[in-house]
Amino acid sequence: MSLEHTNLTNVMAQSWKRCHDFGLSPSDPVEDHILTGNRIQEVLKHNKHIVNYAEQVFEKMKDSITQSGQVALLIDARGTIIHAVGDPGFSRRAEIVQLQVGANWEEKRKGTNAIGVALMEKIPVRVHAQEHYFSSNHFLTCASSPVFDSTGQLLGVINISGKQEHYHPHTLSLACMAADSLQNKIIMEESNREHLITLKELEYTAHTNPLPLISLDRDNRIIRANQAAIRIVGKDAIGKEFIPVEGFAVETIHDHHHKVWRSVAVQNKKLSEAERRLYTFDDIAGSCPTLMQKKELAQRAALTDYPVLLLGESGTGKELFAQSIHTASARFAEPFIALNCSAIPESLVESELFGYERGAFTGASKDGSTGKFEAAHRGTLFLDEIGDMPLRAQAALLRVLQEGIITPVGSTKNKPIEVRVVAATNKNLLEEIKAGRFRADLYYRLKGIQITLPSLRDRSDIMLLVGKLLHKQNIAFPVITERAQEKLRRYSWPGNIRELNSVLVQASFLAEGEPIGPEHLLIEEEGESPLTEDKGGTIPSLKEAEVFAIKKALQSTEWNLSKAAALLKIGRTTLYRKIEEYGITVF
């Protein structure tokens, strides 16, 4: 039969043309390949949830389909029949043309047919008798309707087929109704899964959010509270009436018909200007896997109240991490107080930590003073350079951490305090313990969560960090020559990020807007140090070596005397004396 002598719609005509382009002939034998064994089992397993829902839909149609001498088929998106129910008598006849589970009815395999056209055009379609491309299928009358998921992706086709003499005009409507029913079940399942995932996502977000969040029912009873809120209202508050707490704002959420609603109480405390200037984890730049791992660990630690011990060389960003832990915690709206333990004379450490009453000692303020612990109440106390704290102060600190009370110097009254302690040091505390310079019991009290920050020479992202630091200097698109980059990568960076930033500030100044070259990077190359012999065998004097070391330490710590002394492993007083002795200019 030629295409011109058939009474076909445009859709059928297009399908016949495609079949002709495939090289098919109406009189050709039809491909009879059937998926069996493991191959069909894999297809069925992949479409298991669709088949399960199709079984429910077909069960309601089974009697009418069987009585009318037809079969109902479910076909996947690739054209393979994956489920069938209906009249056994017709099914045996249908198997002759492979209208059975495992057969593929794409146009390029079976010519023009309702399944293939519905898959191709993605519309409901009926193919009756001689509209089928292959002569062997002319005894069929078939109606198919596509099935889509919630995103509009084609999942497959519902098909109803029978002998042409059993043609009924409502068969296509029945196929469409079955496809709609299957589609609705699938979309409902997707919606339920999405709803469950959304609930889990919200639950996770709520519990990790530093803002205290509380959900209330119609009777104002607490039905959910995240960890930040539980610290305020107590673990036993679930199920009890919510008593308004200062700082909480309550907002009611309901559906369109006001039939389902909840109240949400959120603590909304304004931050001070100083608190808004604190660093966050977004300020920690870098892509080095080691750094990212430490950052992730610190983010998890922020969600707890465990003490944190930050270890790492000078200049690796310990205070940046400490502030970020605070701002990501439930205490973010409370004070963040920092104390450099190496910068305070031994005689004043306890008064700095715990405060003092007026007249407590010679030189004391007449009004007394609030200590760091009291100032950090309900917030975070950052004890930097904890390894330099004197033993006597260590004992006092341990007592406060154990008992949760402080006694200001010169006072007999105790004050309860509640702080989260983050400590940091560039020293090996285990070696300090062995040497008798640090208390083991204090060490174990401080190292609830220990995070060791990588040195700059061990990081793989130095050039990314260089770009970030230059960008902070308002150099939007810094140009650094290849030789300069190689020099940056080769240097060992004893002062780490602090030294790198100092070098880049000077380099950008010297470059005067031109590309930064190696000549602008004032760092010592390997072999250039005055601490090594030159080619003539001259050994630098002790004074020259000390001056070089002191200048290097000062440069790498941005002229911070306390940190430079720690880097040189000498006392701050000794460093100051040597600076005066050698006439070193301190900026």
XYZ file of N, CA, C and O in Angstrom, residues 156-252:
388
model
N 6.878 7.073 29.831
C 6.438 5.914 29.063
C 5.079 6.158 28.437
O 4.645 7.302 28.262
N 4.388 5.050 28.119
C 3.120 5.122 27.401
C 2.164 4.057 27.932
O 2.579 2.956 28.272
N 0.883 4.425 28.037
C -0.179 3.447 28.274
C -0.821 3.138 26.917
O -1.195 4.042 26.160
N -0.957 1.844 26.600
C -1.522 1.439 25.307
C -2.648 0.431 25.522
O -2.552 -0.446 26.390
N -3.722 0.597 24.751
C -4.811 -0.385 24.728
C -4.943 -0.879 23.289
O -5.136 -0.082 22.364
N -4.805 -2.190 23.102
C -4.831 -2.773 21.754
C -5.841 -3.923 21.677
O -6.090 -4.621 22.670
N -6.403 -4.094 20.481
C -7.322 -5.204 20.217
C -7.417 -5.448 18.722
O -6.753 -4.766 17.919
N -8.277 -6.428 18.319
C -8.493 -6.667 16.897
C -9.313 -5.518 16.320
O -10.173 -4.955 16.999
N -9.053 -5.216 15.052
C -9.676 -4.039 14.450
C -11.203 -4.106 14.474
O -11.873 -3.082 14.558
N -11.757 -5.320 14.456
C -13.206 -5.416 14.474
C -13.788 -5.050 15.853
O -14.990 -4.864 16.007
N -12.932 -4.975 16.851
C -13.373 -4.569 18.195
C -13.156 -3.073 18.429
O -13.176 -2.616 19.574
N -12.965 -2.362 17.353
C -12.746 -0.908 17.456
C -13.887 -0.237 18.222
O -15.055 -0.536 18.001
N -13.534 0.678 19.139
C -14.531 1.469 19.864
C -14.006 2.892 19.975
O -12.820 3.106 20.321
N -14.805 3.893 19.700
C -14.324 5.288 19.702
C -13.838 5.769 21.057
O -13.083 6.736 21.147
N -14.285 5.095 22.161
C -13.887 5.545 23.497
C -12.582 4.920 23.979
O -12.127 5.230 25.088
N -11.966 4.057 23.193
C -10.736 3.392 23.625
C -9.621 4.398 23.885
O -8.869 4.283 24.861
N -9.502 5.393 23.008
C -8.458 6.403 23.209
C -8.702 7.189 24.492
O -7.756 7.485 25.234
N -9.982 7.513 24.778
C -10.293 8.223 26.026
C -9.918 7.384 27.232
O -9.387 7.900 28.231
N -10.157 6.060 27.142
C -9.816 5.160 28.237
C -8.297 5.126 28.444
O -7.815 5.131 29.588
N -7.542 5.095 27.354
C -6.075 5.097 27.460
C -5.596 6.392 28.100
O -4.673 6.389 28.940
N -6.205 7.513 27.721
C -5.822 8.806 28.304
C -6.145 8.865 29.797
O -5.347 9.369 30.603
N -7.331 8.325 30.175
C -7.705 8.316 31.582
C -6.743 7.454 32.394
O -6.340 7.821 33.502
N -6.369 6.308 31.840
C -5.427 5.422 32.530
C -4.070 6.103 32.678
O -3.422 6.029 33.737
N -3.600 6.789 31.607
C -2.317 7.490 31.659
C -2.357 8.619 32.686
O -1.406 8.818 33.448
N -3.481 9.362 32.721
C -3.618 10.447 33.697
C -3.604 9.906 35.120
O -2.984 10.502 36.019
N -4.301 8.795 35.335
C -4.330 8.192 36.666
C -2.938 7.753 37.101
O -2.523 8.002 38.244
N -2.202 7.093 36.189
C -0.838 6.663 36.497
C 0.055 7.876 36.754
O 0.847 7.894 37.702
N -0.088 8.874 35.916
C 0.727 10.082 36.053
C 0.462 10.761 37.390
O 1.395 11.209 38.067
N -0.808 10.848 37.790
C -1.145 11.480 39.066
C -0.543 10.723 40.245
O -0.077 11.335 41.216
N -0.572 9.393 40.174
C 0.021 8.590 41.259
C 1.526 8.835 41.350
O 2.083 8.946 42.447
N 2.181 8.911 40.198
C 3.625 9.129 40.193
C 3.971 10.514 40.723
O 4.885 10.681 41.540
N 3.203 11.524 40.273
C 3.460 12.886 40.732
C 3.189 13.011 42.228
O 3.913 13.705 42.957
N 2.151 12.314 42.711
C 1.849 12.332 44.136
C 2.993 11.712 44.936
O 3.392 12.229 45.985
N 3.544 10.616 44.399
C 4.678 9.983 45.075
C 5.870 10.930 45.101
O 6.544 11.073 46.122
N 6.146 11.592 43.973
C 7.250 12.546 43.915
C 7.022 13.687 44.901
O 7.953 14.150 45.574
N 5.769 14.145 44.975
C 5.447 15.235 45.890
C 5.662 14.823 47.337
O 6.209 15.587 48.136
N 5.250 13.578 47.666
C 5.440 13.086 49.033
C 6.928 12.962 49.365
O 7.356 13.304 50.472
N 7.697 12.455 48.379
C 9.144 12.328 48.601
C 9.769 13.709 48.770
O 10.609 13.923 49.641
N 9.357 14.646 47.916
C 9.883 16.002 48.005
C 9.503 16.637 49.336
O 10.310 17.332 49.962
N 8.267 16.380 49.781
C 7.816 16.919 51.063
C 8.654 16.356 52.206
O 9.071 17.097 53.106
N 8.938 15.046 52.139
C 9.736 14.407 53.179
C 11.155 14.967 53.182
O 11.713 15.270 54.244
N 11.727 15.115 51.977
C 13.081 15.663 51.875
C 13.107 17.099 52.392
O 14.031 17.506 53.098
N 12.061 17.868 52.048
C 11.991 19.253 52.505
C 11.920 19.315 54.021
O 12.580 20.143 54.661
N 11.117 18.426 54.612
C 11.022 18.388 56.079
C 12.372 18.063 56.701
O 12.782 18.681 57.688
N 13.062 17.073 56.117
C 14.379 16.699 56.639
C 15.371 17.845 56.462
O 16.190 18.119 57.339
N 15.277 18.515 55.315
C 16.164 19.647 55.050
C 15.907 20.772 56.048
O 16.840 21.356 56.603
N 14.620 21.070 56.276
C 14.272 22.124 57.226
C 14.703 21.749 58.638
O 15.183 22.601 59.394
N 14.517 20.462 58.976
C 14.909 20.010 60.308
C 16.412 20.157 60.492
O 16.885 20.637 61.513
N 17.168 19.742 59.455
C 18.626 19.860 59.534
C 19.029 21.330 59.629
O 19.855 21.718 60.455
N 18.428 22.164 58.770
C 18.763 23.584 58.755
C 18.438 24.230 60.095
O 19.224 25.023 60.624
N 17.264 23.879 60.630
C 16.854 24.466 61.908
C 17.805 24.088 63.028
O 18.173 24.909 63.863
N 18.230 22.815 63.039
C 19.082 22.353 64.127
C 20.496 22.901 64.012
O 21.191 23.023 65.015
N 20.942 23.215 62.795
C 22.300 23.741 62.633
C 22.323 25.263 62.592
O 23.393 25.858 62.632
N 21.142 25.889 62.530
C 21.079 27.353 62.486
C 21.439 27.914 63.857
O 20.916 27.464 64.870
N 22.350 28.890 63.916
C 22.706 29.453 65.223
C 21.580 30.239 65.870
O 21.600 30.471 67.068
N 20.565 30.653 65.087
C 19.418 31.346 65.663
C 18.528 30.364 66.421
O 18.198 29.308 65.895
N 18.124 30.680 67.635
C 17.161 29.820 68.341
C 15.805 29.835 67.636
O 15.232 30.901 67.405
N 15.293 28.662 67.262
C 14.023 28.537 66.550
C 13.100 27.603 67.313
O 13.496 26.514 67.726
N 11.830 28.000 67.482
C 10.838 27.206 68.206
C 9.554 27.164 67.376
O 9.108 28.194 66.867
N 8.960 25.970 67.238
C 7.667 25.822 66.565
C 6.594 25.568 67.607
O 6.774 24.747 68.513
N 5.449 26.252 67.451
C 4.356 26.157 68.420
C 3.097 25.660 67.728
O 2.868 25.952 66.549
N 2.256 24.923 68.455
C 0.981 24.494 67.887
C -0.096 25.531 68.199
O 0.188 26.612 68.733
N -1.361 25.177 67.867
C -2.464 26.133 68.035
C -2.639 26.565 69.486
O -3.079 27.682 69.772
N -2.285 25.675 70.417
C -2.433 25.980 71.846
C -1.175 26.587 72.446
O -1.015 26.636 73.662
N -0.249 27.038 71.585
C 0.972 27.696 72.021
C 1.926 26.751 72.744
O 2.786 27.182 73.526
N 1.778 25.442 72.476
C 2.708 24.471 73.060
C 3.902 24.282 72.127
O 3.770 24.326 70.900
N 5.066 24.040 72.705
C 6.284 23.845 71.920
C 6.277 22.435 71.331
O 6.179 21.447 72.064
N 6.319 22.336 70.006
C 6.351 21.015 69.365
C 7.721 20.704 68.774
O 8.047 19.541 68.540
N 8.512 21.741 68.508
C 9.878 21.537 68.018
C 10.748 22.694 68.487
O 10.284 23.817 68.617
N 12.014 22.404 68.726
C 12.980 23.451 69.086
C 14.358 22.988 68.634
O 14.723 21.821 68.830
N 15.105 23.874 67.993
C 16.442 23.474 67.573
C 17.408 23.546 68.752
O 17.053 23.977 69.854
N 18.651 23.128 68.503
C 19.612 23.027 69.595
C 19.871 24.380 70.250
O 20.030 24.475 71.469
N 19.923 25.429 69.430
C 20.167 26.760 69.979
C 19.036 27.177 70.925
O 19.279 27.808 71.953
N 17.788 26.821 70.572
C 16.645 27.183 71.414
C 16.587 26.333 72.683
O 16.216 26.819 73.753
N 16.956 25.054 72.557
C 16.908 24.152 73.720
C 17.825 24.666 74.831
O 17.529 24.525 76.020
N 18.948 25.284 74.431
C 19.852 25.824 75.448
C 19.168 26.918 76.272
O 19.535 27.175 77.407
N 18.160 27.565 75.669
C 17.471 28.668 76.348
C 16.250 28.179 77.118
O 16.049 28.532 78.283
N 15.418 27.353 76.470
C 14.149 26.949 77.093
C 14.270 25.633 77.857
O 13.361 25.272 78.611
N 15.376 24.892 77.652
C 15.561 23.632 78.368
C 15.105 22.424 77.575
O 14.200 22.502 76.742
N 15.736 21.276 77.826
C 15.445 20.052 77.081
C 14.040 19.523 77.347
O 13.467 18.808 76.524
N 13.479 19.847 78.504
C 12.157 19.313 78.873
C 11.021 20.228 78.429
O 9.868 20.035 78.832
N 11.299 21.208 77.574
C 10.275 22.182 77.195
C 9.321 21.666 76.124
O 8.221 22.217 75.964
N 9.715 20.619 75.370
C 8.855 20.104 74.305
C 7.531 19.618 74.904
O 7.512 18.834 75.862
N 6.417 20.092 74.343
C 5.091 19.711 74.835
C 4.534 20.676 75.856
O 3.347 20.623 76.174
N 5.378 21.557 76.352
C 4.912 22.528 77.347
C 4.540 23.851 76.670
O 4.964 24.137 75.558
N 3.752 24.637 77.388
C 3.346 25.935 76.850
C 4.556 26.857 76.750
O 5.408 26.889 77.648
N 4.623 27.596 75.650
C 5.733 28.519 75.450
C 5.477 29.801 76.230
O 4.487 30.485 76.020
N 6.363 30.095 77.142
C 6.286 31.344 77.895
C 7.226 32.327 77.219
O 8.418 32.041 77.072
N 6.704 33.451 76.744
C 7.535 34.400 75.997
C 8.847 34.707 76.714
O 8.871 34.980 77.916
N 9.935 34.604 75.952
C 11.270 34.884 76.462
C 11.768 36.151 75.783
O 11.530 36.364 74.593
N 12.456 36.982 76.538
C 12.945 38.243 75.984
C 13.803 37.996 74.745
O 14.680 37.139 74.741
N 13.526 38.740 73.707
C 14.305 38.611 72.482
C 13.665 37.738 71.428
O 14.108 37.717 70.294
N 12.581 36.986 71.799
C 11.913 36.114 70.835
C 10.763 36.853 70.153
O 9.950 37.499 70.812
N 10.698 36.740 68.840
C 9.577 37.281 68.069
C 8.757 36.113 67.544
O 9.317 35.144 67.022
N 7.434 36.165 67.697
C 6.562 35.067 67.291
C 5.813 35.453 66.026
O 5.206 36.518 65.948
N 5.861 34.580 65.027
C 5.163 34.815 63.766
C 4.305 33.606 63.438
O 4.748 32.464 63.583
N 3.062 33.844 62.998
C 2.136 32.761 62.670
C 2.196 32.440 61.186
O 2.181 33.333 60.346
